[in-house]
Amino acid sequence: FDACGNLNQFTLPFEVVDCTLPTLTCVDVPAFNLQFDGTSNFQPSNLVEFVGDNCSATSLSFSPDSADMMRSFGCDDLGSQTLTVYATDESGNQSSCSVTFELGDDLNACIDFYMINGNIRTEAGVKIAQSAVNLNGPVQMNYMTDTEGDYAFFDVMEGPGYEIRPEKNDHATNGLSTLDMIFISQHIIGVKLLDSPYKMIAADANRSGTITTLDQIQFRKLILGVDTSFSNNTSWRFIPSEFQFTDTSNPFADEFPEYHWIENLESDTTLDFIAIKVGDVNDSALGNMFAELEERGNPPSSPIIVADRDLSAGEIAEVEFYTGAENLNGCQFTLDFDPRFLELVSIIPNEDVGPANFGLKQQREGLITFSWDAPSGVGQNLTFRLQFKALEALRLSEVIQLNSLTTKAE
């Protein structure tokens, strides 16, 4: 308007422009993990704590290109990762924030799994069943060998430091008899040496690294039933089959391993063991006691003869036992007498036989065990006497017999 009230009109075009950047805040998450399939997929919204704009809606992306909407990670991407998120409003204004995090694999999706298996047999090829095999390391497992002596651990996680260690500590007398004592005696005195390092290890009852009469004492106690287990040993020992002794005539010169060690498991692995039955130096031990137990208790044919005679009630008499065969290297048996009619008074020692040859643990039940081997390592005649008291009038042959009720007769 002018002073006279005249109106004049003018149009000025202009544009309202949004120049304010979106507000964007990223989450503070230190770690993410891969899923079971070994992948982890991210959308921008997964990493945004807050987004807003003064005028319009916003879109989120992983780059200035608003269509860049996905990031995927896998097993090759484990470790530190950084992702940048962009917020774009309808005016094209962009702001960004970044997230640094550790990508982990707590579900073990990226780990490979392998099998560890093997077989356990004696030097003579006898398959050892019911032996516990322990897997120690990043994964702990155990397995009992089957009737073929086989074991297998499936789906063992890859990684360093696995130990495979068998163990078996039952039936201490399996394969152990006076015949083994004879062979061990011959080895000790040098008449005939044991012909394998595994047999020498078997002859070491007390695990001392030597073969001496102390081992024989412990073996005899087991044969006689005085002891039921080894005091400083297990009934079986196991050595990796590929182990080579430095000197096969002296296995104790080596610190031989009794386990397999896997430095780093990165493939299926087969590891076998040689089993050693302690005390068995003639390869007579059974590999499966449950399937192969022998029938016991029947009176066997024995090289020992009992001098028969009649005794009156209350009489104390020396009963003589002697060999019917010459050049006897050794023998063992159970002396089975009827405790209703006879009572053991004493053992009468001589230069060949003494109390250490007898097991009296079951004498009240009428069972006395006996084990003897020739001290010289060569055959000889054997005679010994036991003193009995007759509780009633009797004939010895009617109340005494030699059998295998406790100690197997042979």
Short mmCIF file of C-alpha atoms in Angstrom, two decimals:
data_model
loop_
_atom_site.label_atom_id
_atom_site.label_comp_id
_atom_site.label_asym_id
_atom_site.label_seq_id
_atom_site.Cartn_x
_atom_site.Cartn_y
_atom_site.Cartn_z
CA PHE A 1 0.00 0.00 0.00
CA ASP A 2 1.19 3.49 -0.71
CA ALA A 3 0.26 6.73 1.12
CA CYS A 4 -2.82 7.06 -0.99
CA GLY A 5 -3.97 3.54 -0.33
CA ASN A 6 -2.98 2.07 -3.66
CA LEU A 7 -2.23 -1.70 -3.51
CA ASN A 8 0.53 -3.35 -5.44
CA GLN A 9 1.22 -7.11 -5.21
CA PHE A 10 4.56 -9.05 -5.68
CA THR A 11 5.14 -12.82 -5.47
CA LEU A 12 8.51 -14.16 -4.17
CA PRO A 13 8.95 -17.89 -4.64
CA PHE A 14 10.95 -19.89 -1.96
CA GLU A 15 11.53 -23.51 -0.91
CA VAL A 16 11.58 -25.06 2.60
CA VAL A 17 14.51 -27.46 2.81
CA ASP A 18 15.27 -30.03 5.57
CA CYS A 19 18.94 -29.64 6.37
CA THR A 20 18.88 -31.39 9.74
CA LEU A 21 20.62 -34.76 9.94
CA PRO A 22 18.76 -37.73 11.40
CA THR A 23 19.55 -38.60 14.99
CA LEU A 24 21.23 -42.04 15.15
CA THR A 25 22.66 -44.00 18.11
CA CYS A 26 24.22 -47.48 17.76
CA VAL A 27 23.97 -50.21 20.34
CA ASP A 28 26.87 -51.03 22.64
CA VAL A 29 27.15 -54.81 22.30
CA PRO A 30 30.64 -56.30 22.73
CA ALA A 31 29.99 -59.71 21.15
CA PHE A 32 27.81 -61.71 18.80
CA ASN A 33 27.90 -65.45 18.05
CA LEU A 34 27.42 -67.51 14.94
CA GLN A 35 24.30 -69.63 14.75
CA PHE A 36 24.23 -73.45 14.52
CA ASP A 37 24.61 -73.25 10.73
CA GLY A 38 27.88 -71.37 11.07
CA THR A 39 26.52 -68.02 9.86
CA SER A 40 25.37 -64.78 11.41
CA ASN A 41 23.24 -62.33 9.39
CA PHE A 42 22.84 -58.69 10.36
CA GLN A 43 20.31 -56.05 9.33
CA PRO A 44 21.04 -52.42 10.18
CA SER A 45 18.24 -52.34 12.73
CA ASN A 46 20.06 -55.05 14.73
CA LEU A 47 22.74 -52.51 15.58
CA VAL A 48 20.60 -49.40 16.23
CA GLU A 49 19.54 -48.29 19.65
CA PHE A 50 17.71 -45.09 18.52
CA VAL A 51 16.95 -43.36 15.21
CA GLY A 52 14.78 -40.29 14.57
CA ASP A 53 14.34 -37.27 12.30
CA ASN A 54 12.77 -33.87 12.68
CA CYS A 55 10.67 -34.06 9.53
CA SER A 56 10.36 -37.51 7.98
CA ALA A 57 10.85 -41.22 8.27
CA THR A 58 14.35 -42.65 7.93
CA SER A 59 15.79 -45.69 6.27
CA LEU A 60 18.76 -47.67 7.58
CA SER A 61 21.56 -49.21 5.55
CA PHE A 62 25.15 -50.42 5.79
CA SER A 63 26.48 -47.85 3.33
CA PRO A 64 25.41 -44.53 1.80
CA ASP A 65 23.41 -46.67 -0.61
CA SER A 66 20.12 -46.98 1.21
CA ALA A 67 19.48 -50.32 -0.52
CA ASP A 68 22.49 -51.94 1.19
CA MET A 69 20.48 -53.78 3.83
CA MET A 70 22.38 -56.99 4.81
CA ARG A 71 25.73 -58.18 6.14
CA SER A 72 26.57 -61.88 6.54
CA PHE A 73 29.44 -63.47 8.47
CA GLY A 74 30.77 -67.03 8.63
CA CYS A 75 33.51 -69.16 10.16
CA ASP A 76 36.23 -67.24 8.32
CA ASP A 77 35.15 -64.00 9.98
CA LEU A 78 35.60 -64.94 13.63
CA GLY A 79 37.21 -62.23 15.71
CA SER A 80 36.89 -58.45 15.79
CA GLN A 81 34.45 -56.88 13.31
CA THR A 82 33.22 -53.34 12.73
CA LEU A 83 29.94 -52.39 11.01
CA THR A 84 28.81 -48.87 10.16
CA VAL A 85 25.09 -48.05 9.99
CA TYR A 86 23.69 -45.14 7.95
CA ALA A 87 20.37 -43.36 8.59
CA THR A 88 18.91 -41.50 5.58
CA ASP A 89 15.83 -39.25 5.74
CA GLU A 90 13.54 -38.41 2.85
CA SER A 91 15.62 -35.30 2.13
CA GLY A 92 18.74 -37.36 1.68
CA ASN A 93 20.32 -36.23 4.87
CA GLN A 94 22.54 -38.97 6.31
CA SER A 95 24.15 -39.67 9.64
CA SER A 96 26.11 -42.73 10.71
CA CYS A 97 27.48 -44.63 13.69
CA SER A 98 29.76 -47.64 14.01
CA VAL A 99 29.74 -50.79 16.17
CA THR A 100 32.87 -52.85 16.91
CA PHE A 101 32.24 -56.31 18.34
CA GLU A 102 33.76 -59.78 18.72
CA LEU A 103 32.24 -62.46 16.52
CA GLY A 104 32.42 -65.77 18.38
CA ASP A 105 31.48 -69.43 17.97
CA ASP A 106 30.11 -70.51 21.34
CA LEU A 107 27.93 -73.12 19.61
CA ASN A 108 30.98 -74.78 18.01
CA ALA A 109 29.44 -74.38 14.58
CA CYS A 110 32.84 -73.96 12.96
CA ILE A 111 34.61 -76.90 14.63
CA ASP A 112 35.25 -80.14 12.74
CA PHE A 113 34.63 -83.47 14.43
CA TYR A 114 36.57 -86.69 13.93
CA MET A 115 36.67 -90.33 15.05
CA ILE A 116 39.37 -91.90 17.22
CA ASN A 117 39.34 -95.68 17.18
CA GLY A 118 41.60 -98.67 17.64
CA ASN A 119 42.08 -102.23 18.80
CA ILE A 120 43.55 -103.82 21.91
CA ARG A 121 45.20 -107.26 21.67
CA THR A 122 47.92 -109.18 23.41
CA GLU A 123 51.26 -109.86 21.78
CA ALA A 124 49.81 -113.27 20.80
CA GLY A 125 46.78 -111.63 19.16
CA VAL A 126 44.19 -112.31 21.88
CA LYS A 127 41.42 -109.70 21.68
CA ILE A 128 40.84 -107.94 25.00
CA ALA A 129 37.19 -107.26 25.83
CA GLN A 130 35.81 -105.14 28.68
CA SER A 131 38.82 -102.86 28.85
CA ALA A 132 38.02 -99.27 29.74
CA VAL A 133 39.52 -96.77 27.28
CA ASN A 134 39.60 -93.18 28.51
CA LEU A 135 39.79 -90.13 26.25
CA ASN A 136 41.17 -87.09 28.08
CA GLY A 137 41.60 -83.60 26.70
CA PRO A 138 39.28 -80.88 25.40
CA VAL A 139 36.60 -83.58 25.37
CA GLN A 140 36.27 -86.33 28.02
CA MET A 141 34.88 -89.72 26.96
CA ASN A 142 35.23 -93.38 27.89
CA TYR A 143 34.52 -96.62 26.08
CA MET A 144 34.54 -100.34 26.97
CA THR A 145 36.15 -102.51 24.32
CA ASP A 146 33.85 -105.01 22.64
CA THR A 147 34.45 -108.74 22.17
CA GLU A 148 36.79 -107.98 19.26
CA GLY A 149 38.91 -105.70 21.43
CA ASP A 150 37.78 -102.64 19.48
CA TYR A 151 37.02 -99.17 20.80
CA ALA A 152 35.77 -96.02 19.05
CA PHE A 153 35.11 -92.42 20.01
CA PHE A 154 32.80 -90.64 17.58
CA ASP A 155 32.37 -86.91 17.00
CA VAL A 156 35.49 -85.84 18.85
CA MET A 157 36.03 -82.11 18.54
CA GLU A 158 39.16 -81.06 16.70
CA GLY A 159 41.87 -79.51 18.78
CA PRO A 160 45.17 -80.03 20.58
CA GLY A 161 46.15 -82.29 23.43
CA TYR A 162 44.20 -85.57 23.47
CA GLU A 163 45.31 -88.58 25.54
CA ILE A 164 43.94 -92.11 24.98
CA ARG A 165 44.63 -94.37 27.98
CA PRO A 166 43.25 -97.89 28.46
CA GLU A 167 42.87 -99.45 31.88
CA LYS A 168 41.78 -102.83 33.19
CA ASN A 169 42.22 -104.06 36.74
CA ASP A 170 40.20 -107.21 37.26
CA HIS A 171 40.74 -110.98 37.56
CA ALA A 172 44.34 -110.72 38.76
CA THR A 173 44.86 -114.48 38.42
CA ASN A 174 43.68 -114.62 34.79
CA GLY A 175 46.52 -116.38 32.95
CA LEU A 176 48.63 -116.62 36.13
CA SER A 177 49.76 -120.04 37.34
CA THR A 178 52.74 -121.88 38.74
CA LEU A 179 53.84 -122.53 35.18
CA ASP A 180 54.46 -118.80 34.85
CA MET A 181 56.42 -118.96 38.11
CA ILE A 182 58.63 -121.64 36.59
CA PHE A 183 59.38 -119.50 33.53
CA ILE A 184 60.04 -116.43 35.70
CA SER A 185 62.38 -118.44 37.94
CA GLN A 186 64.28 -119.68 34.90
CA HIS A 187 64.60 -116.09 33.69
CA ILE A 188 65.86 -114.81 37.05
CA ILE A 189 68.58 -117.47 37.39
CA GLY A 190 69.46 -117.30 33.68
CA VAL A 191 68.47 -120.84 32.73
CA LYS A 192 66.05 -119.62 30.06
CA LEU A 193 65.32 -115.94 29.48
CA LEU A 194 61.87 -114.61 28.67
CA ASP A 195 61.82 -114.02 24.92
CA SER A 196 59.85 -110.78 24.61
CA PRO A 197 59.85 -107.34 26.24
CA TYR A 198 56.11 -107.68 26.89
CA LYS A 199 56.65 -110.90 28.88
CA MET A 200 59.36 -109.20 30.91
CA ILE A 201 56.97 -106.37 31.76
CA ALA A 202 54.38 -109.01 32.69
CA ALA A 203 56.90 -110.59 35.08
CA ASP A 204 57.33 -107.31 37.00
CA ALA A 205 54.59 -107.75 39.61
CA ASN A 206 55.50 -104.78 41.80
CA ARG A 207 56.23 -102.40 38.92
CA SER A 208 59.79 -101.85 40.11
CA GLY A 209 61.39 -102.04 36.67
CA THR A 210 63.17 -105.25 37.65
CA ILE A 211 62.30 -108.97 37.80
CA THR A 212 63.20 -110.48 41.18
CA THR A 213 62.02 -113.00 43.77
CA LEU A 214 59.89 -110.20 45.25
CA ASP A 215 57.73 -110.43 42.13
CA GLN A 216 57.49 -114.20 42.58
CA ILE A 217 56.34 -113.76 46.18
CA GLN A 218 53.49 -111.51 45.07
CA PHE A 219 52.50 -113.80 42.21
CA ARG A 220 52.45 -116.82 44.51
CA LYS A 221 50.18 -115.02 47.01
CA LEU A 222 47.72 -114.43 44.19
CA ILE A 223 47.88 -118.03 42.99
CA LEU A 224 47.28 -119.24 46.54
CA GLY A 225 44.37 -116.86 47.07
CA VAL A 226 46.15 -115.04 49.90
CA ASP A 227 45.89 -111.80 47.90
CA THR A 228 43.21 -110.92 45.37
CA SER A 229 44.89 -107.98 43.64
CA PHE A 230 48.32 -106.45 43.02
CA SER A 231 49.53 -104.07 45.71
CA ASN A 232 51.42 -101.72 43.38
CA ASN A 233 50.22 -102.62 39.92
CA THR A 234 47.17 -103.22 37.81
CA SER A 235 46.28 -106.62 36.41
CA TRP A 236 46.71 -105.32 32.83
CA ARG A 237 49.10 -102.84 31.24
CA PHE A 238 48.89 -101.34 27.75
CA ILE A 239 51.58 -100.06 25.41
CA PRO A 240 51.00 -98.32 22.05
CA SER A 241 51.48 -100.95 19.36
CA GLU A 242 53.87 -98.82 17.30
CA PHE A 243 56.24 -98.21 20.25
CA GLN A 244 59.71 -99.59 19.57
CA PHE A 245 61.86 -100.65 22.52
CA THR A 246 65.45 -99.45 22.42
CA ASP A 247 66.59 -102.81 23.79
CA THR A 248 64.10 -105.69 23.55
CA SER A 249 66.13 -107.67 26.10
CA ASN A 250 65.62 -104.90 28.69
CA PRO A 251 62.32 -103.05 28.22
CA PHE A 252 62.85 -101.25 31.53
CA ALA A 253 65.67 -99.22 29.97
CA ASP A 254 62.91 -97.17 28.27
CA GLU A 255 60.25 -95.07 29.91
CA PHE A 256 57.70 -96.75 27.69
CA PRO A 257 54.37 -94.94 27.30
CA GLU A 258 51.11 -96.48 28.46
CA TYR A 259 48.91 -94.10 26.50
CA HIS A 260 48.62 -92.53 23.05
CA TRP A 261 49.09 -88.78 22.74
CA ILE A 262 47.53 -86.75 19.92
CA GLU A 263 49.29 -83.42 19.58
CA ASN A 264 46.53 -81.99 17.41
CA LEU A 265 43.43 -83.85 16.25
CA GLU A 266 42.78 -82.86 12.65
CA SER A 267 41.63 -86.10 11.00
CA ASP A 268 40.14 -89.51 11.78
CA THR A 269 42.77 -91.40 13.78
CA THR A 270 43.41 -95.11 14.52
CA LEU A 271 45.50 -95.99 17.58
CA ASP A 272 46.12 -99.61 18.64
CA PHE A 273 47.53 -101.04 21.87
CA ILE A 274 49.40 -104.18 22.95
CA ALA A 275 47.83 -105.56 26.13
CA ILE A 276 50.01 -107.16 28.81
CA LYS A 277 48.44 -109.39 31.46
CA VAL A 278 50.66 -109.01 34.51
CA GLY A 279 51.93 -112.41 35.62
CA ASP A 280 51.13 -114.19 32.36
CA VAL A 281 54.39 -115.01 30.60
CA ASN A 282 53.10 -117.96 28.56
CA ASP A 283 50.20 -116.19 26.77
CA SER A 284 47.46 -118.14 28.53
CA ALA A 285 45.30 -115.21 29.69
CA LEU A 286 41.73 -115.06 28.44
CA GLY A 287 40.66 -111.96 26.57
CA ASN A 288 37.00 -112.22 27.57
CA MET A 289 36.52 -113.72 31.01
CA PHE A 290 32.74 -113.63 30.74
CA ALA A 291 32.63 -115.67 27.55
CA GLU A 292 35.52 -118.02 28.23
CA LEU A 293 35.42 -118.92 31.93
CA GLU A 294 36.55 -122.46 32.40
CA GLU A 295 34.60 -125.01 34.37
CA ARG A 296 36.30 -125.54 37.71
CA GLY A 297 36.01 -127.87 40.65
CA ASN A 298 36.29 -131.31 39.05
CA PRO A 299 39.11 -133.44 40.53
CA PRO A 300 41.94 -133.38 37.97
CA SER A 301 44.67 -135.84 37.29
CA SER A 302 47.43 -134.69 39.64
CA PRO A 303 51.15 -135.46 39.81
CA ILE A 304 50.84 -135.38 43.61
CA ILE A 305 50.02 -138.56 45.53
CA VAL A 306 48.63 -138.60 49.08
CA ALA A 307 49.92 -141.42 51.22
CA ASP A 308 46.65 -143.08 52.25
CA ARG A 309 46.10 -144.41 55.74
CA ASP A 310 43.54 -144.89 58.52
CA LEU A 311 43.40 -142.48 61.44
CA SER A 312 41.61 -142.93 64.74
CA ALA A 313 39.62 -140.18 66.44
CA GLY A 314 41.90 -137.64 68.14
CA GLU A 315 45.03 -138.93 66.40
CA ILE A 316 47.57 -136.35 65.22
CA ALA A 317 49.46 -137.60 62.20
CA GLU A 318 51.86 -136.39 59.56
CA VAL A 319 50.31 -136.85 56.13
CA GLU A 320 52.84 -137.24 53.32
CA PHE A 321 52.38 -135.80 49.83
CA TYR A 322 54.82 -136.77 47.08
CA THR A 323 55.23 -136.75 43.34
CA GLY A 324 54.39 -139.76 41.31
CA ALA A 325 56.44 -138.40 38.42
CA GLU A 326 60.11 -137.55 38.45
CA ASN A 327 61.62 -134.23 37.40
CA LEU A 328 58.65 -132.07 38.32
CA ASN A 329 59.25 -128.39 37.50
CA GLY A 330 56.30 -127.15 39.49
CA CYS A 331 52.68 -127.73 40.42
CA GLN A 332 49.67 -126.12 42.00
CA PHE A 333 46.33 -127.31 43.30
CA THR A 334 43.67 -126.93 45.98
CA LEU A 335 43.81 -129.43 48.84
CA ASP A 336 40.16 -130.06 49.65
CA PHE A 337 39.51 -131.79 53.00
CA ASP A 338 36.38 -132.28 55.07
CA PRO A 339 36.69 -129.98 58.12
CA ARG A 340 34.17 -132.12 59.98
CA PHE A 341 36.72 -134.93 60.12
CA LEU A 342 40.14 -133.27 59.79
CA GLU A 343 41.83 -130.23 61.30
CA LEU A 344 45.14 -128.81 60.06
CA VAL A 345 47.66 -128.60 62.88
CA SER A 346 50.81 -127.39 61.12
CA ILE A 347 52.91 -127.28 57.98
CA ILE A 348 56.12 -129.26 58.32
CA PRO A 349 58.71 -127.36 56.26
CA ASN A 350 61.64 -128.90 54.41
CA GLU A 351 64.33 -127.54 52.10
CA ASP A 352 61.91 -127.37 49.15
CA VAL A 353 58.54 -126.47 50.69
CA GLY A 354 57.61 -123.99 53.41
CA PRO A 355 54.67 -121.91 54.63
CA ALA A 356 55.04 -119.50 51.68
CA ASN A 357 53.91 -122.30 49.35
CA PHE A 358 50.53 -122.63 51.08
CA GLY A 359 47.45 -120.46 51.23
CA LEU A 360 45.50 -120.93 54.47
CA LYS A 361 42.87 -118.23 54.00
CA GLN A 362 40.09 -120.83 53.62
CA GLN A 363 41.42 -123.59 55.85
CA ARG A 364 38.36 -123.41 58.13
CA GLU A 365 36.27 -124.29 55.10
CA GLY A 366 38.59 -127.21 54.40
CA LEU A 367 40.51 -125.60 51.52
CA ILE A 368 44.29 -125.20 51.41
CA THR A 369 45.94 -123.85 48.28
CA PHE A 370 49.40 -124.92 47.15
CA SER A 371 51.92 -123.59 44.62
CA TRP A 372 55.50 -124.74 44.16
CA ASP A 373 58.17 -124.48 41.52
CA ALA A 374 61.64 -125.98 41.54
CA PRO A 375 64.09 -123.46 43.04
CA SER A 376 66.82 -124.51 40.62
CA GLY A 377 64.61 -123.96 37.58
CA VAL A 378 65.00 -127.62 36.61
CA GLY A 379 62.83 -130.62 37.41
CA GLN A 380 63.08 -132.58 40.65
CA ASN A 381 61.06 -134.81 42.94
CA LEU A 382 58.82 -133.19 45.53
CA THR A 383 57.83 -134.39 48.99
CA PHE A 384 56.15 -132.47 51.78
CA ARG A 385 54.17 -133.20 54.95
CA LEU A 386 51.21 -131.64 56.69
CA GLN A 387 50.17 -132.42 60.23
CA PHE A 388 46.47 -133.12 60.68
CA LYS A 389 44.29 -134.06 63.65
CA ALA A 390 41.54 -136.61 63.03
CA LEU A 391 38.29 -135.48 64.64
CA GLU A 392 36.72 -138.88 64.00
CA ALA A 393 37.96 -142.25 62.83
CA LEU A 394 38.55 -142.02 59.09
CA ARG A 395 40.49 -143.08 56.05
CA LEU A 396 42.39 -140.23 54.41
CA SER A 397 41.34 -141.04 50.84
CA GLU A 398 37.70 -140.55 51.86
CA VAL A 399 38.11 -137.01 53.22
CA ILE A 400 40.96 -135.52 51.15
CA GLN A 401 41.15 -134.76 47.44
CA LEU A 402 43.15 -132.46 45.16
CA ASN A 403 41.05 -130.24 42.89
CA SER A 404 40.66 -126.73 41.45
CA LEU A 405 38.11 -125.20 43.77
CA THR A 406 40.31 -122.18 44.54
CA THR A 407 43.68 -122.65 42.85
CA LYS A 408 43.47 -124.47 39.56
CA ALA A 409 45.21 -127.82 39.61
CA GLU A 410 47.99 -128.23 37.08
#
